[in-house]
């Protein structure tokens, strides 16, 4: 069965974006970008909220048309276009680029997605991740801790009722730019 994998870049103090949705502090170089391409290429689909999906759809469908975006950027553009995408939104009517619009996070529907053939499903977007976490639907975590403290913004993890979820550490990797990947799965 496929897993729901929460993948996120986070500041050392736990934020995925600044107070005005800034992500310019992310330390993405060719090594990290290639790692992300290699990781995401094997996934079975992207699960995202409307805001994240629209940000991606504004850039990635044609990013490789610009000769300045050769290499890892062009490679990711192809990965993004071809990957099945599920965007959770109550307002979005339709979406292009191999995208299915889903209205709500329904555990039985998520279970059906997990039971379908293919690779794991990567989850992104603060609000959507919070919904999956509140319903205990996340199976694994790939958290990329960037060597920066931003002070405030959107936290990766929402405040939840106290209910510890035991996790098993599966890997740690430090990239040359100081980003540290922490991998955990359900125990």
mmCIF file of N, CA and C in Angstrom, residues 37-96:
data_model
loop_
_atom_site.group_PDB
_atom_site.id
_atom_site.type_symbol
_atom_site.label_atom_id
_atom_site.label_comp_id
_atom_site.label_asym_id
_atom_site.label_seq_id
_atom_site.Cartn_x
_atom_site.Cartn_y
_atom_site.Cartn_z
ATOM 1 N N UNK A 37 14.349 16.118 -7.236
ATOM 2 C CA UNK A 37 13.903 15.519 -8.497
ATOM 3 C C UNK A 37 13.938 13.999 -8.415
ATOM 4 N N UNK A 38 15.039 13.456 -7.917
ATOM 5 C CA UNK A 38 15.176 11.998 -7.819
ATOM 6 C C UNK A 38 14.125 11.404 -6.889
ATOM 7 N N UNK A 39 13.851 12.089 -5.793
ATOM 8 C CA UNK A 39 12.857 11.617 -4.831
ATOM 9 C C UNK A 39 11.454 11.697 -5.416
ATOM 10 N N UNK A 40 11.114 12.835 -5.983
ATOM 11 C CA UNK A 40 9.753 13.054 -6.465
ATOM 12 C C UNK A 40 9.430 12.256 -7.720
ATOM 13 N N UNK A 41 10.420 11.961 -8.529
ATOM 14 C CA UNK A 41 10.205 11.184 -9.753
ATOM 15 C C UNK A 41 9.594 9.818 -9.437
ATOM 16 N N UNK A 42 9.926 9.250 -8.291
ATOM 17 C CA UNK A 42 9.427 7.914 -7.935
ATOM 18 C C UNK A 42 8.069 7.951 -7.234
ATOM 19 N N UNK A 43 7.554 9.120 -6.970
ATOM 20 C CA UNK A 43 6.275 9.229 -6.273
ATOM 21 C C UNK A 43 5.117 8.887 -7.216
ATOM 22 N N UNK A 44 3.985 8.598 -6.619
ATOM 23 C CA UNK A 44 2.800 8.261 -7.398
ATOM 24 C C UNK A 44 1.868 9.432 -7.610
ATOM 25 N N UNK A 45 2.122 10.541 -6.913
ATOM 26 C CA UNK A 45 1.269 11.711 -7.093
ATOM 27 C C UNK A 45 1.568 12.765 -6.051
ATOM 28 N N UNK A 46 1.123 13.972 -6.370
ATOM 29 C CA UNK A 46 1.276 15.119 -5.478
ATOM 30 C C UNK A 46 -0.085 15.454 -4.883
ATOM 31 N N UNK A 47 -0.148 15.593 -3.569
ATOM 32 C CA UNK A 47 -1.354 16.053 -2.879
ATOM 33 C C UNK A 47 -1.053 17.452 -2.377
ATOM 34 N N UNK A 48 -1.840 18.433 -2.790
ATOM 35 C CA UNK A 48 -1.576 19.794 -2.331
ATOM 36 C C UNK A 48 -2.874 20.559 -2.160
ATOM 37 N N UNK A 49 -2.777 21.649 -1.433
ATOM 38 C CA UNK A 49 -3.902 22.557 -1.292
ATOM 39 C C UNK A 49 -3.938 23.503 -2.477
ATOM 40 N N UNK A 50 -4.991 24.275 -2.573
ATOM 41 C CA UNK A 50 -5.181 25.180 -3.701
ATOM 42 C C UNK A 50 -4.055 26.203 -3.821
ATOM 43 N N UNK A 51 -3.672 26.828 -2.708
ATOM 44 C CA UNK A 51 -2.640 27.871 -2.765
ATOM 45 C C UNK A 51 -1.333 27.297 -3.303
ATOM 46 N N UNK A 52 -0.903 26.177 -2.763
ATOM 47 C CA UNK A 52 0.340 25.545 -3.225
ATOM 48 C C UNK A 52 0.215 25.150 -4.690
ATOM 49 N N UNK A 53 -0.907 24.541 -5.045
ATOM 50 C CA UNK A 53 -1.097 24.117 -6.437
ATOM 51 C C UNK A 53 -1.042 25.307 -7.393
ATOM 52 N N UNK A 54 -1.709 26.396 -7.043
ATOM 53 C CA UNK A 54 -1.709 27.557 -7.931
ATOM 54 C C UNK A 54 -0.319 28.171 -8.063
ATOM 55 N N UNK A 55 0.448 28.188 -6.981
ATOM 56 C CA UNK A 55 1.831 28.664 -7.071
ATOM 57 C C UNK A 55 2.644 27.797 -8.026
ATOM 58 N N UNK A 56 2.479 26.503 -7.907
ATOM 59 C CA UNK A 56 3.201 25.575 -8.780
ATOM 60 C C UNK A 56 2.733 25.728 -10.227
ATOM 61 N N UNK A 57 1.423 25.810 -10.432
ATOM 62 C CA UNK A 57 0.863 25.889 -11.776
ATOM 63 C C UNK A 57 1.191 27.214 -12.475
ATOM 64 N N UNK A 58 1.524 28.228 -11.712
ATOM 65 C CA UNK A 58 1.914 29.511 -12.312
ATOM 66 C C UNK A 58 3.314 29.464 -12.918
ATOM 67 N N UNK A 59 4.129 28.516 -12.492
ATOM 68 C CA UNK A 59 5.528 28.509 -12.934
ATOM 69 C C UNK A 59 5.947 27.241 -13.689
ATOM 70 N N UNK A 60 5.634 26.077 -13.112
ATOM 71 C CA UNK A 60 6.241 24.837 -13.598
ATOM 72 C C UNK A 60 5.772 24.317 -14.953
ATOM 73 N N UNK A 61 4.558 24.574 -15.407
ATOM 74 C CA UNK A 61 4.163 24.016 -16.706
ATOM 75 C C UNK A 61 5.058 24.430 -17.871
ATOM 76 N N UNK A 62 5.639 25.628 -17.802
ATOM 77 C CA UNK A 62 6.469 26.102 -18.918
ATOM 78 C C UNK A 62 7.873 26.507 -18.474
ATOM 79 N N UNK A 63 8.260 26.159 -17.271
ATOM 80 C CA UNK A 63 9.576 26.579 -16.757
ATOM 81 C C UNK A 63 10.720 26.114 -17.642
ATOM 82 N N UNK A 64 10.572 24.953 -18.257
ATOM 83 C CA UNK A 64 11.666 24.427 -19.080
ATOM 84 C C UNK A 64 11.722 25.058 -20.476
ATOM 85 N N UNK A 65 10.780 25.923 -20.807
ATOM 86 C CA UNK A 65 10.830 26.630 -22.094
ATOM 87 C C UNK A 65 11.882 27.734 -22.084
ATOM 88 N N UNK A 66 12.268 28.180 -20.915
ATOM 89 C CA UNK A 66 13.282 29.225 -20.767
ATOM 90 C C UNK A 66 14.662 28.568 -20.765
ATOM 91 N N UNK A 67 15.533 28.902 -21.727
ATOM 92 C CA UNK A 67 16.872 28.298 -21.778
ATOM 93 C C UNK A 67 17.688 28.520 -20.505
ATOM 94 N N UNK A 68 17.365 29.541 -19.748
ATOM 95 C CA UNK A 68 18.081 29.803 -18.492
ATOM 96 C C UNK A 68 17.754 28.759 -17.427
ATOM 97 N N UNK A 69 16.705 27.988 -17.651
ATOM 98 C CA UNK A 69 16.279 26.985 -16.672
ATOM 99 C C UNK A 69 16.714 25.569 -17.048
ATOM 100 N N UNK A 70 17.846 25.439 -17.679
ATOM 101 C CA UNK A 70 18.338 24.097 -18.033
ATOM 102 C C UNK A 70 18.678 23.336 -16.751
ATOM 103 N N UNK A 71 18.918 22.071 -16.889
ATOM 104 C CA UNK A 71 19.353 21.256 -15.747
ATOM 105 C C UNK A 71 18.211 20.858 -14.841
ATOM 106 N N UNK A 72 18.434 21.001 -13.527
ATOM 107 C CA UNK A 72 17.486 20.488 -12.540
ATOM 108 C C UNK A 72 16.126 21.170 -12.603
ATOM 109 N N UNK A 73 16.095 22.450 -12.950
ATOM 110 C CA UNK A 73 14.820 23.162 -13.031
ATOM 111 C C UNK A 73 13.996 22.601 -14.190
ATOM 112 N N UNK A 74 14.599 22.466 -15.350
ATOM 113 C CA UNK A 74 13.894 21.903 -16.511
ATOM 114 C C UNK A 74 13.459 20.465 -16.228
ATOM 115 N N UNK A 75 14.305 19.720 -15.567
ATOM 116 C CA UNK A 75 13.980 18.334 -15.222
ATOM 117 C C UNK A 75 12.743 18.276 -14.324
ATOM 118 N N UNK A 76 12.685 19.170 -13.320
ATOM 119 C CA UNK A 76 11.526 19.162 -12.429
ATOM 120 C C UNK A 76 10.256 19.585 -13.157
ATOM 121 N N UNK A 77 10.360 20.511 -14.100
ATOM 122 C CA UNK A 77 9.176 20.933 -14.855
ATOM 123 C C UNK A 77 8.505 19.727 -15.510
ATOM 124 N N UNK A 78 9.300 18.840 -16.104
ATOM 125 C CA UNK A 78 8.748 17.635 -16.730
ATOM 126 C C UNK A 78 8.149 16.699 -15.684
ATOM 127 N N UNK A 79 8.820 16.538 -14.557
ATOM 128 C CA UNK A 79 8.284 15.695 -13.478
ATOM 129 C C UNK A 79 6.936 16.243 -13.026
ATOM 130 N N UNK A 80 6.865 17.552 -12.794
ATOM 131 C CA UNK A 80 5.637 18.168 -12.294
ATOM 132 C C UNK A 80 4.493 18.005 -13.291
ATOM 133 N N UNK A 81 4.756 18.256 -14.550
ATOM 134 C CA UNK A 81 3.695 18.142 -15.569
ATOM 135 C C UNK A 81 3.136 16.730 -15.651
ATOM 136 N N UNK A 82 4.014 15.745 -15.629
ATOM 137 C CA UNK A 82 3.572 14.368 -15.871
ATOM 138 C C UNK A 82 2.994 13.679 -14.633
ATOM 139 N N UNK A 83 3.307 14.167 -13.450
ATOM 140 C CA UNK A 83 2.865 13.520 -12.211
ATOM 141 C C UNK A 83 1.372 13.769 -11.971
ATOM 142 N N UNK A 84 0.621 12.718 -11.590
ATOM 143 C CA UNK A 84 -0.770 12.961 -11.185
ATOM 144 C C UNK A 84 -0.789 13.892 -9.971
ATOM 145 N N UNK A 85 -1.727 14.841 -10.009
ATOM 146 C CA UNK A 85 -1.843 15.804 -8.931
ATOM 147 C C UNK A 85 -3.275 15.799 -8.409
ATOM 148 N N UNK A 86 -3.403 15.870 -7.086
ATOM 149 C CA UNK A 86 -4.698 15.961 -6.432
ATOM 150 C C UNK A 86 -4.679 17.250 -5.631
ATOM 151 N N UNK A 87 -5.523 18.204 -6.029
ATOM 152 C CA UNK A 87 -5.554 19.483 -5.330
ATOM 153 C C UNK A 87 -6.847 19.541 -4.518
ATOM 154 N N UNK A 88 -6.675 19.781 -3.230
ATOM 155 C CA UNK A 88 -7.817 19.850 -2.320
ATOM 156 C C UNK A 88 -8.282 21.295 -2.242
ATOM 157 N N UNK A 89 -9.523 21.531 -2.692
ATOM 158 C CA UNK A 89 -10.057 22.885 -2.716
ATOM 159 C C UNK A 89 -11.573 22.848 -2.777
ATOM 160 N N UNK A 90 -12.198 23.731 -2.028
ATOM 161 C CA UNK A 90 -13.648 23.874 -2.104
ATOM 162 C C UNK A 90 -14.047 24.939 -3.110
ATOM 163 N N UNK A 91 -13.075 25.727 -3.588
ATOM 164 C CA UNK A 91 -13.393 26.835 -4.495
ATOM 165 C C UNK A 91 -12.934 26.612 -5.928
ATOM 166 N N UNK A 92 -11.885 25.839 -6.117
ATOM 167 C CA UNK A 92 -11.356 25.600 -7.458
ATOM 168 C C UNK A 92 -12.315 24.697 -8.227
ATOM 169 N N UNK A 93 -12.716 25.126 -9.401
ATOM 170 C CA UNK A 93 -13.666 24.344 -10.204
ATOM 171 C C UNK A 93 -12.971 23.256 -11.017
ATOM 172 N N UNK A 94 -11.826 23.607 -11.604
ATOM 173 C CA UNK A 94 -11.092 22.641 -12.416
ATOM 174 C C UNK A 94 -9.624 23.051 -12.420
ATOM 175 N N UNK A 95 -8.797 22.151 -12.883
ATOM 176 C CA UNK A 95 -7.363 22.424 -12.963
ATOM 177 C C UNK A 95 -6.777 21.606 -14.102
ATOM 178 N N UNK A 96 -5.738 22.155 -14.685
ATOM 179 C CA UNK A 96 -5.061 21.489 -15.791
ATOM 180 C C UNK A 96 -3.860 20.700 -15.281
#
